[in-house]
mmCIF file with all atom_site columns, C-alpha atoms and ligand atoms in Angstrom:
data_model
loop_
_atom_site.group_PDB
_atom_site.id
_atom_site.type_symbol
_atom_site.label_atom_id
_atom_site.label_alt_id
_atom_site.label_comp_id
_atom_site.label_asym_id
_atom_site.label_entity_id
_atom_site.label_seq_id
_atom_site.pdbx_PDB_ins_code
_atom_site.Cartn_x
_atom_site.Cartn_y
_atom_site.Cartn_z
_atom_site.occupancy
_atom_site.B_iso_or_equiv
_atom_site.pdbx_formal_charge
_atom_site.auth_seq_id
_atom_site.auth_comp_id
_atom_site.auth_asym_id
_atom_site.auth_atom_id
_atom_site.pdbx_PDB_model_num
ATOM   1   C  CA  . MET A 1 1   ? 0.000   0.000  0.000   1.00 68.00 ? 853  MET A CA  1
ATOM   2   C  CA  . GLY A 1 2   ? 1.065   3.538  -0.509  1.00 94.00 ? 854  GLY A CA  1
ATOM   3   C  CA  . LEU A 1 3   ? 0.220   6.967  -1.725  1.00 98.00 ? 855  LEU A CA  1
ATOM   4   C  CA  . ARG A 1 4   ? 1.023   7.715  -5.360  1.00 98.00 ? 856  ARG A CA  1
ATOM   5   C  CA  . ASN A 1 5   ? 2.171   11.058 -6.712  1.00 98.00 ? 857  ASN A CA  1
ATOM   6   C  CA  . VAL A 1 6   ? -0.679  12.835 -8.552  1.00 98.00 ? 858  VAL A CA  1
ATOM   7   C  CA  . ARG A 1 7   ? 0.382   14.375 -11.872 1.00 98.00 ? 859  ARG A CA  1
ATOM   8   C  CA  . GLU A 1 8   ? -0.763  17.950 -12.458 1.00 98.00 ? 860  GLU A CA  1
ATOM   9   C  CA  . LEU A 1 9   ? -1.983  19.940 -15.462 1.00 98.00 ? 861  LEU A CA  1
ATOM   10  C  CA  . GLY A 1 10  ? 0.986   20.601 -17.736 1.00 98.00 ? 862  GLY A CA  1
ATOM   11  C  CA  . ASP A 1 11  ? 2.312   17.043 -17.335 1.00 98.00 ? 863  ASP A CA  1
ATOM   12  C  CA  . ASP A 1 12  ? 2.232   15.475 -20.823 1.00 98.00 ? 864  ASP A CA  1
ATOM   13  C  CA  . ILE A 1 13  ? 1.110   12.100 -19.487 1.00 98.00 ? 865  ILE A CA  1
ATOM   14  C  CA  . LEU A 1 14  ? -2.343  13.541 -18.683 1.00 99.00 ? 866  LEU A CA  1
ATOM   15  C  CA  . ARG A 1 15  ? -2.810  14.233 -22.410 1.00 98.00 ? 867  ARG A CA  1
ATOM   16  C  CA  . LYS A 1 16  ? -2.105  10.698 -23.596 1.00 98.00 ? 868  LYS A CA  1
ATOM   17  C  CA  . LYS A 1 17  ? -4.630  7.976  -24.348 1.00 99.00 ? 869  LYS A CA  1
ATOM   18  C  CA  . SER A 1 18  ? -4.590  5.083  -21.881 1.00 99.00 ? 870  SER A CA  1
ATOM   19  C  CA  . LYS A 1 19  ? -4.392  1.449  -22.991 1.00 99.00 ? 871  LYS A CA  1
ATOM   20  C  CA  . PRO A 1 20  ? -6.920  -1.302 -22.243 1.00 99.00 ? 872  PRO A CA  1
ATOM   21  C  CA  . VAL A 1 21  ? -6.094  -3.761 -19.472 1.00 99.00 ? 873  VAL A CA  1
ATOM   22  C  CA  . LYS A 1 22  ? -5.822  -7.348 -20.751 1.00 98.00 ? 874  LYS A CA  1
ATOM   23  C  CA  . GLU A 1 23  ? -5.392  -9.213 -17.468 1.00 98.00 ? 875  GLU A CA  1
ATOM   24  C  CA  . MET A 1 24  ? -5.326  -8.537 -13.755 1.00 98.00 ? 876  MET A CA  1
ATOM   25  C  CA  . THR A 1 25  ? -1.899  -8.929 -12.151 1.00 98.00 ? 877  THR A CA  1
ATOM   26  C  CA  . PRO A 1 26  ? -0.601  -8.460 -8.592  1.00 98.00 ? 878  PRO A CA  1
ATOM   27  C  CA  . ARG A 1 27  ? 1.004   -5.189 -9.731  1.00 98.00 ? 879  ARG A CA  1
ATOM   28  C  CA  . LEU A 1 28  ? -2.280  -3.829 -11.078 1.00 98.00 ? 880  LEU A CA  1
ATOM   29  C  CA  . SER A 1 29  ? -4.133  -4.989 -7.973  1.00 98.00 ? 881  SER A CA  1
ATOM   30  C  CA  . ALA A 1 30  ? -1.608  -3.065 -5.838  1.00 98.00 ? 882  ALA A CA  1
ATOM   31  C  CA  . LEU A 1 31  ? -2.051  -0.063 -8.139  1.00 98.00 ? 883  LEU A CA  1
ATOM   32  C  CA  . ILE A 1 32  ? -5.820  -0.124 -7.541  1.00 99.00 ? 884  ILE A CA  1
ATOM   33  C  CA  . ASP A 1 33  ? -5.288  -0.274 -3.753  1.00 98.00 ? 885  ASP A CA  1
ATOM   34  C  CA  . ASP A 1 34  ? -2.863  2.670  -3.968  1.00 98.00 ? 886  ASP A CA  1
ATOM   35  C  CA  . MET A 1 35  ? -5.300  4.637  -6.161  1.00 98.00 ? 887  MET A CA  1
ATOM   36  C  CA  . PHE A 1 36  ? -8.041  4.293  -3.520  1.00 98.00 ? 888  PHE A CA  1
ATOM   37  C  CA  . GLU A 1 37  ? -5.625  5.321  -0.776  1.00 98.00 ? 889  GLU A CA  1
ATOM   38  C  CA  . THR A 1 38  ? -4.467  8.324  -2.824  1.00 98.00 ? 890  THR A CA  1
ATOM   39  C  CA  . MET A 1 39  ? -8.023  9.354  -3.758  1.00 98.00 ? 891  MET A CA  1
ATOM   40  C  CA  . TYR A 1 40  ? -9.364  9.093  -0.184  1.00 98.00 ? 892  TYR A CA  1
ATOM   41  C  CA  . SER A 1 41  ? -6.308  10.865 1.241   1.00 98.00 ? 893  SER A CA  1
ATOM   42  C  CA  . ALA A 1 42  ? -6.931  13.810 -1.112  1.00 98.00 ? 894  ALA A CA  1
ATOM   43  C  CA  . ASP A 1 43  ? -10.704 13.835 -0.403  1.00 97.00 ? 895  ASP A CA  1
ATOM   44  C  CA  . GLY A 1 44  ? -11.411 13.057 -4.060  1.00 98.00 ? 896  GLY A CA  1
ATOM   45  C  CA  . VAL A 1 45  ? -14.438 11.209 -5.413  1.00 98.00 ? 897  VAL A CA  1
ATOM   46  C  CA  . GLY A 1 46  ? -12.573 9.617  -8.324  1.00 98.00 ? 898  GLY A CA  1
ATOM   47  C  CA  . LEU A 1 47  ? -9.108  8.942  -9.706  1.00 99.00 ? 899  LEU A CA  1
ATOM   48  C  CA  . ALA A 1 48  ? -7.938  7.638  -13.070 1.00 99.00 ? 900  ALA A CA  1
ATOM   49  C  CA  . ALA A 1 49  ? -4.674  5.697  -13.511 1.00 99.00 ? 901  ALA A CA  1
ATOM   50  C  CA  . PRO A 1 50  ? -3.070  8.287  -15.835 1.00 99.00 ? 902  PRO A CA  1
ATOM   51  C  CA  . GLN A 1 51  ? -3.293  10.780 -12.943 1.00 99.00 ? 903  GLN A CA  1
ATOM   52  C  CA  . VAL A 1 52  ? -0.762  8.616  -11.088 1.00 98.00 ? 904  VAL A CA  1
ATOM   53  C  CA  . GLY A 1 53  ? 1.364   8.178  -14.202 1.00 98.00 ? 905  GLY A CA  1
ATOM   54  C  CA  . VAL A 1 54  ? 0.020   4.830  -15.427 1.00 98.00 ? 906  VAL A CA  1
ATOM   55  C  CA  . LEU A 1 55  ? -1.459  4.885  -18.945 1.00 99.00 ? 907  LEU A CA  1
ATOM   56  C  CA  . LYS A 1 56  ? -3.945  2.074  -18.364 1.00 99.00 ? 908  LYS A CA  1
ATOM   57  C  CA  . ARG A 1 57  ? -7.745  2.214  -18.492 1.00 99.00 ? 909  ARG A CA  1
ATOM   58  C  CA  . ILE A 1 58  ? -8.357  1.929  -14.737 1.00 99.00 ? 910  ILE A CA  1
ATOM   59  C  CA  . VAL A 1 59  ? -10.604 4.188  -12.645 1.00 99.00 ? 911  VAL A CA  1
ATOM   60  C  CA  . VAL A 1 60  ? -11.518 4.214  -8.966  1.00 99.00 ? 912  VAL A CA  1
ATOM   61  C  CA  . MET A 1 61  ? -14.484 6.170  -7.597  1.00 98.00 ? 913  MET A CA  1
ATOM   62  C  CA  . ASP A 1 62  ? -16.436 6.665  -4.384  1.00 98.00 ? 914  ASP A CA  1
ATOM   63  C  CA  . VAL A 1 63  ? -19.073 9.394  -4.351  1.00 98.00 ? 915  VAL A CA  1
ATOM   64  C  CA  . SER A 1 64  ? -20.682 8.228  -1.088  1.00 97.00 ? 916  SER A CA  1
ATOM   65  C  CA  . GLY A 1 65  ? -18.900 10.748 1.131   1.00 95.00 ? 917  GLY A CA  1
ATOM   66  C  CA  . GLU A 1 66  ? -18.500 7.905  3.647   1.00 97.00 ? 918  GLU A CA  1
ATOM   67  C  CA  . ARG A 1 67  ? -15.657 6.103  1.869   1.00 96.00 ? 919  ARG A CA  1
ATOM   68  C  CA  . ASP A 1 68  ? -17.809 2.986  1.923   1.00 97.00 ? 920  ASP A CA  1
ATOM   69  C  CA  . GLN A 1 69  ? -18.903 2.585  -1.717  1.00 98.00 ? 921  GLN A CA  1
ATOM   70  C  CA  . PRO A 1 70  ? -15.674 1.980  -3.630  1.00 98.00 ? 922  PRO A CA  1
ATOM   71  C  CA  . ILE A 1 71  ? -16.114 1.302  -7.345  1.00 98.00 ? 923  ILE A CA  1
ATOM   72  C  CA  . VAL A 1 72  ? -13.397 0.031  -9.692  1.00 99.00 ? 924  VAL A CA  1
ATOM   73  C  CA  . MET A 1 73  ? -13.912 0.391  -13.441 1.00 99.00 ? 925  MET A CA  1
ATOM   74  C  CA  . ILE A 1 74  ? -11.476 -1.290 -15.814 1.00 99.00 ? 926  ILE A CA  1
ATOM   75  C  CA  . ASN A 1 75  ? -11.846 -0.578 -19.555 1.00 99.00 ? 927  ASN A CA  1
ATOM   76  C  CA  . PRO A 1 76  ? -15.047 1.451  -18.955 1.00 99.00 ? 928  PRO A CA  1
ATOM   77  C  CA  . GLU A 1 77  ? -17.322 2.223  -21.903 1.00 99.00 ? 929  GLU A CA  1
ATOM   78  C  CA  . ILE A 1 78  ? -20.237 4.645  -21.739 1.00 98.00 ? 930  ILE A CA  1
ATOM   79  C  CA  . LEU A 1 79  ? -23.188 2.898  -23.396 1.00 98.00 ? 931  LEU A CA  1
ATOM   80  C  CA  . GLU A 1 80  ? -25.927 5.518  -23.020 1.00 98.00 ? 932  GLU A CA  1
ATOM   81  C  CA  . THR A 1 81  ? -26.287 9.083  -21.843 1.00 98.00 ? 933  THR A CA  1
ATOM   82  C  CA  . GLU A 1 82  ? -29.409 11.073 -21.037 1.00 98.00 ? 934  GLU A CA  1
ATOM   83  C  CA  . GLY A 1 83  ? -30.199 14.669 -20.183 1.00 98.00 ? 935  GLY A CA  1
ATOM   84  C  CA  . GLU A 1 84  ? -27.869 17.444 -19.156 1.00 98.00 ? 936  GLU A CA  1
ATOM   85  C  CA  . GLN A 1 85  ? -26.447 18.928 -15.957 1.00 98.00 ? 937  GLN A CA  1
ATOM   86  C  CA  . THR A 1 86  ? -24.220 21.914 -15.394 1.00 98.00 ? 938  THR A CA  1
ATOM   87  C  CA  . GLY A 1 87  ? -22.277 22.011 -12.152 1.00 97.00 ? 939  GLY A CA  1
ATOM   88  C  CA  . SER A 1 88  ? -19.002 22.729 -10.473 1.00 97.00 ? 940  SER A CA  1
ATOM   89  C  CA  . GLU A 1 89  ? -16.175 20.323 -11.118 1.00 98.00 ? 941  GLU A CA  1
ATOM   90  C  CA  . GLY A 1 90  ? -12.694 19.948 -9.683  1.00 98.00 ? 942  GLY A CA  1
ATOM   91  C  CA  . CYS A 1 91  ? -9.782  17.647 -10.421 1.00 98.00 ? 943  CYS A CA  1
ATOM   92  C  CA  . LEU A 1 92  ? -6.948  16.391 -8.228  1.00 98.00 ? 944  LEU A CA  1
ATOM   93  C  CA  . SER A 1 93  ? -4.667  17.193 -11.186 1.00 98.00 ? 945  SER A CA  1
ATOM   94  C  CA  . VAL A 1 94  ? -5.802  20.856 -11.112 1.00 98.00 ? 946  VAL A CA  1
ATOM   95  C  CA  . PRO A 1 95  ? -5.411  21.572 -7.394  1.00 98.00 ? 947  PRO A CA  1
ATOM   96  C  CA  . GLY A 1 96  ? -7.220  24.491 -5.813  1.00 97.00 ? 948  GLY A CA  1
ATOM   97  C  CA  . LYS A 1 97  ? -9.405  25.199 -8.845  1.00 98.00 ? 949  LYS A CA  1
ATOM   98  C  CA  . HIS A 1 98  ? -12.938 24.514 -10.047 1.00 98.00 ? 950  HIS A CA  1
ATOM   99  C  CA  . ALA A 1 99  ? -15.205 25.449 -12.949 1.00 98.00 ? 951  ALA A CA  1
ATOM   100 C  CA  . GLU A 1 100 ? -18.678 24.827 -14.314 1.00 98.00 ? 952  GLU A CA  1
ATOM   101 C  CA  . VAL A 1 101 ? -18.847 21.886 -16.709 1.00 98.00 ? 953  VAL A CA  1
ATOM   102 C  CA  . LYS A 1 102 ? -21.808 20.650 -18.758 1.00 98.00 ? 954  LYS A CA  1
ATOM   103 C  CA  . ARG A 1 103 ? -22.290 16.871 -18.559 1.00 98.00 ? 955  ARG A CA  1
ATOM   104 C  CA  . ALA A 1 104 ? -24.980 14.287 -19.202 1.00 98.00 ? 956  ALA A CA  1
ATOM   105 C  CA  . GLN A 1 105 ? -27.349 13.964 -16.222 1.00 98.00 ? 957  GLN A CA  1
ATOM   106 C  CA  . ARG A 1 106 ? -27.434 10.187 -16.429 1.00 98.00 ? 958  ARG A CA  1
ATOM   107 C  CA  . VAL A 1 107 ? -25.038 7.621  -17.875 1.00 98.00 ? 959  VAL A CA  1
ATOM   108 C  CA  . LYS A 1 108 ? -24.978 3.876  -18.291 1.00 99.00 ? 960  LYS A CA  1
ATOM   109 C  CA  . VAL A 1 109 ? -21.466 2.410  -18.329 1.00 99.00 ? 961  VAL A CA  1
ATOM   110 C  CA  . LYS A 1 110 ? -20.073 -1.080 -18.763 1.00 99.00 ? 962  LYS A CA  1
ATOM   111 C  CA  . ALA A 1 111 ? -16.721 -2.051 -17.318 1.00 99.00 ? 963  ALA A CA  1
ATOM   112 C  CA  . LEU A 1 112 ? -14.763 -4.861 -15.715 1.00 99.00 ? 964  LEU A CA  1
ATOM   113 C  CA  . ASP A 1 113 ? -14.404 -5.029 -11.940 1.00 98.00 ? 965  ASP A CA  1
ATOM   114 C  CA  . ARG A 1 114 ? -11.067 -5.786 -10.246 1.00 98.00 ? 966  ARG A CA  1
ATOM   115 C  CA  . ASN A 1 115 ? -11.656 -9.492 -10.805 1.00 98.00 ? 967  ASN A CA  1
ATOM   116 C  CA  . MET A 1 116 ? -12.099 -8.754 -14.522 1.00 98.00 ? 968  MET A CA  1
ATOM   117 C  CA  . VAL A 1 117 ? -15.797 -9.624 -14.262 1.00 98.00 ? 969  VAL A CA  1
ATOM   118 C  CA  . PRO A 1 118 ? -18.034 -7.451 -16.485 1.00 98.00 ? 970  PRO A CA  1
ATOM   119 C  CA  . PHE A 1 119 ? -20.704 -5.280 -14.885 1.00 98.00 ? 971  PHE A CA  1
ATOM   120 C  CA  . GLU A 1 120 ? -22.973 -2.408 -15.848 1.00 98.00 ? 972  GLU A CA  1
ATOM   121 C  CA  . LEU A 1 121 ? -23.606 0.668  -13.759 1.00 98.00 ? 973  LEU A CA  1
ATOM   122 C  CA  . GLU A 1 122 ? -26.150 3.461  -14.115 1.00 98.00 ? 974  GLU A CA  1
ATOM   123 C  CA  . GLY A 1 123 ? -25.494 6.750  -12.410 1.00 98.00 ? 975  GLY A CA  1
ATOM   124 C  CA  . GLU A 1 124 ? -26.945 10.212 -12.219 1.00 98.00 ? 976  GLU A CA  1
ATOM   125 C  CA  . ASP A 1 125 ? -25.946 13.539 -10.662 1.00 98.00 ? 977  ASP A CA  1
ATOM   126 C  CA  . LEU A 1 126 ? -22.463 13.377 -9.105  1.00 98.00 ? 978  LEU A CA  1
ATOM   127 C  CA  . LEU A 1 127 ? -21.896 9.715  -10.003 1.00 98.00 ? 979  LEU A CA  1
ATOM   128 C  CA  . ALA A 1 128 ? -22.717 10.412 -13.662 1.00 98.00 ? 980  ALA A CA  1
ATOM   129 C  CA  . ARG A 1 129 ? -20.462 13.480 -13.578 1.00 98.00 ? 981  ARG A CA  1
ATOM   130 C  CA  . CYS A 1 130 ? -17.628 11.485 -12.029 1.00 98.00 ? 982  CYS A CA  1
ATOM   131 C  CA  . ILE A 1 131 ? -17.954 8.630  -14.564 1.00 98.00 ? 983  ILE A CA  1
ATOM   132 C  CA  . GLN A 1 132 ? -17.705 11.143 -17.431 1.00 99.00 ? 984  GLN A CA  1
ATOM   133 C  CA  . HIS A 1 133 ? -14.801 13.039 -15.799 1.00 99.00 ? 985  HIS A CA  1
ATOM   134 C  CA  . GLU A 1 134 ? -12.837 9.801  -15.273 1.00 99.00 ? 986  GLU A CA  1
ATOM   135 C  CA  . THR A 1 135 ? -13.507 8.289  -18.712 1.00 98.00 ? 987  THR A CA  1
ATOM   136 C  CA  . ASP A 1 136 ? -12.316 11.620 -20.176 1.00 99.00 ? 988  ASP A CA  1
ATOM   137 C  CA  . HIS A 1 137 ? -8.999  11.206 -18.285 1.00 99.00 ? 989  HIS A CA  1
ATOM   138 C  CA  . LEU A 1 138 ? -8.490  7.877  -20.102 1.00 99.00 ? 990  LEU A CA  1
ATOM   139 C  CA  . GLU A 1 139 ? -8.694  9.830  -23.405 1.00 99.00 ? 991  GLU A CA  1
ATOM   140 C  CA  . GLY A 1 140 ? -6.361  12.609 -22.261 1.00 99.00 ? 992  GLY A CA  1
ATOM   141 C  CA  . ILE A 1 141 ? -9.240  15.072 -21.832 1.00 98.00 ? 993  ILE A CA  1
ATOM   142 C  CA  . MET A 1 142 ? -9.255  17.419 -18.824 1.00 98.00 ? 994  MET A CA  1
ATOM   143 C  CA  . TYR A 1 143 ? -12.294 19.336 -17.584 1.00 98.00 ? 995  TYR A CA  1
ATOM   144 C  CA  . VAL A 1 144 ? -10.502 22.614 -18.276 1.00 98.00 ? 996  VAL A CA  1
ATOM   145 C  CA  . ASP A 1 145 ? -10.792 21.733 -22.004 1.00 98.00 ? 997  ASP A CA  1
ATOM   146 C  CA  . ILE A 1 146 ? -14.591 21.575 -21.891 1.00 98.00 ? 998  ILE A CA  1
ATOM   147 C  CA  . LYS A 1 147 ? -15.531 23.922 -19.042 1.00 98.00 ? 999  LYS A CA  1
ATOM   148 C  CA  . THR A 1 148 ? -18.410 26.319 -19.703 1.00 97.00 ? 1000 THR A CA  1
ATOM   149 C  CA  . GLY A 1 149 ? -17.336 28.998 -17.228 1.00 97.00 ? 1001 GLY A CA  1
ATOM   150 C  CA  . PRO A 1 150 ? -14.124 30.569 -15.907 1.00 98.00 ? 1002 PRO A CA  1
ATOM   151 C  CA  . LEU A 1 151 ? -11.525 28.588 -13.965 1.00 98.00 ? 1003 LEU A CA  1
ATOM   152 C  CA  . LEU A 1 152 ? -12.054 29.755 -10.388 1.00 98.00 ? 1004 LEU A CA  1
ATOM   153 C  CA  . ASP A 1 153 ? -9.970  29.479 -7.219  1.00 97.00 ? 1005 ASP A CA  1
ATOM   154 C  CA  . ASN A 1 154 ? -11.425 27.347 -4.464  1.00 97.00 ? 1006 ASN A CA  1
ATOM   155 C  CA  . GLY A 1 155 ? -12.291 29.186 -1.256  1.00 90.00 ? 1007 GLY A CA  1
ATOM   156 C  CA  . ALA A 1 156 ? -9.473  29.874 1.186   1.00 74.00 ? 1008 ALA A CA  1
ATOM   157 C  CA  . GLU A 1 157 ? -11.354 27.889 3.840   1.00 66.00 ? 1009 GLU A CA  1
ATOM   158 C  CA  . GLU A 1 158 ? -11.272 24.759 1.715   1.00 65.00 ? 1010 GLU A CA  1
ATOM   159 C  CA  . GLU A 1 159 ? -7.608  25.377 0.891   1.00 52.00 ? 1011 GLU A CA  1
ATOM   160 C  CA  . GLU A 1 160 ? -6.620  25.740 4.530   1.00 52.00 ? 1012 GLU A CA  1
ATOM   161 C  CA  . GLU A 1 161 ? -8.835  23.020 5.930   1.00 52.00 ? 1013 GLU A CA  1
ATOM   162 C  CA  . GLY A 1 162 ? -6.783  20.628 8.048   1.00 46.00 ? 1014 GLY A CA  1
ATOM   163 C  CA  . GLU A 1 163 ? -6.781  16.835 7.783   1.00 43.00 ? 1015 GLU A CA  1
ATOM   164 C  CA  . ASP A 1 164 ? -8.832  16.733 10.982  1.00 45.00 ? 1016 ASP A CA  1
ATOM   165 C  CA  . GLY A 1 165 ? -11.610 18.610 9.200   1.00 40.00 ? 1017 GLY A CA  1
ATOM   166 C  CA  . THR A 1 166 ? -11.205 21.759 11.267  1.00 43.00 ? 1018 THR A CA  1
ATOM   167 C  CA  . ASP A 1 167 ? -10.693 25.135 9.670   1.00 44.00 ? 1019 ASP A CA  1
ATOM   168 C  CA  . GLY A 1 168 ? -7.215  26.389 9.005   1.00 40.00 ? 1020 GLY A CA  1
ATOM   169 C  CA  . PRO A 1 169 ? -5.724  29.502 10.538  1.00 43.00 ? 1021 PRO A CA  1
ATOM   170 C  CA  . SER A 1 170 ? -8.091  32.442 10.727  1.00 39.00 ? 1022 SER A CA  1
ATOM   171 C  CA  . ASP A 1 171 ? -7.460  35.519 8.612   1.00 38.00 ? 1023 ASP A CA  1
ATOM   172 C  CA  . GLN A 1 172 ? -8.317  37.773 11.567  1.00 35.00 ? 1024 GLN A CA  1
HETATM 173 O  O1  . GNR B 2 .   ? -12.480 14.797 -6.500  1.00 60.03 ? 2328 GNR B O1  1
HETATM 174 C  C1  . GNR B 2 .   ? -13.023 15.079 -7.552  1.00 60.03 ? 2328 GNR B C1  1
HETATM 175 N  N1  . GNR B 2 .   ? -14.189 15.755 -7.527  1.00 60.03 ? 2328 GNR B N1  1
HETATM 176 C  C2  . GNR B 2 .   ? -15.001 15.901 -8.636  1.00 60.03 ? 2328 GNR B C2  1
HETATM 177 C  C3  . GNR B 2 .   ? -16.026 16.816 -8.550  1.00 60.03 ? 2328 GNR B C3  1
HETATM 178 C  C4  . GNR B 2 .   ? -16.869 16.993 -9.615  1.00 60.03 ? 2328 GNR B C4  1
HETATM 179 C  C5  . GNR B 2 .   ? -16.691 16.253 -10.754 1.00 60.03 ? 2328 GNR B C5  1
HETATM 180 C  C6  . GNR B 2 .   ? -15.657 15.355 -10.859 1.00 60.03 ? 2328 GNR B C6  1
HETATM 181 C  C7  . GNR B 2 .   ? -14.820 15.174 -9.796  1.00 60.03 ? 2328 GNR B C7  1
HETATM 182 S  S1  . GNR B 2 .   ? -13.542 14.012 -9.907  1.00 60.03 ? 2328 GNR B S1  1
HETATM 183 C  C8  . GNR B 2 .   ? -12.387 14.725 -8.833  1.00 60.03 ? 2328 GNR B C8  1
HETATM 184 C  C9  . GNR B 2 .   ? -11.189 13.814 -8.633  1.00 60.03 ? 2328 GNR B C9  1
HETATM 185 C  C10 . GNR B 2 .   ? -10.445 13.687 -9.933  1.00 60.03 ? 2328 GNR B C10 1
HETATM 186 O  O2  . GNR B 2 .   ? -9.657  14.489 -10.325 1.00 60.03 ? 2328 GNR B O2  1
HETATM 187 N  N2  . GNR B 2 .   ? -10.716 12.637 -10.653 1.00 60.03 ? 2328 GNR B N2  1
HETATM 188 O  O3  . GNR B 2 .   ? -10.138 12.476 -11.846 1.00 60.03 ? 2328 GNR B O3  1
HETATM 189 NI NI1 . NI  B 3 .   ? -9.701  14.510 -12.519 1.00 60.03 ? 2329 NI  B NI1 1
#
């Protein structure tokens, strides 16, 4: 287990297309464990392998807020989309920033789980947004490419928030 270094905007690897996974291996299983650890440690709701420098079609997600609904998607393919949502989006590879992004409201995706067993998943709202954000990473697409509003700085409170969830130092 271990934290992986998250690549940031400007790193060429984020712009490359990731390759399909053919078989699960102990190395890839360890990668998935590390991706969850890295995502949870950064308070993210998703992470794609290229963000940790691995150009393979692997995504981890957990939009529960409780860290108790981990989802692994290997070789994900969006089968159907429906509707539209516009909302704020951030990315661990664009730290301290957010912007409005237009996405489908609902998506149906097929993927392999970490045992390479196929499954389908339907999501809406944040889960649908996260699925689209992560599958974009596998194509080298970043939300800043498709944002509909300006790239904004996150609030200072969020920036300074400690790991214990308390506020950072006061400005007063
Ligand atoms: O943590 C994240 N939050 C988020 C918010 C709205 C839409 C997508 C996301 S994914 C992001 C983590 C990340 O960078 N995943 O690639
Ligand atoms: Ni991202």
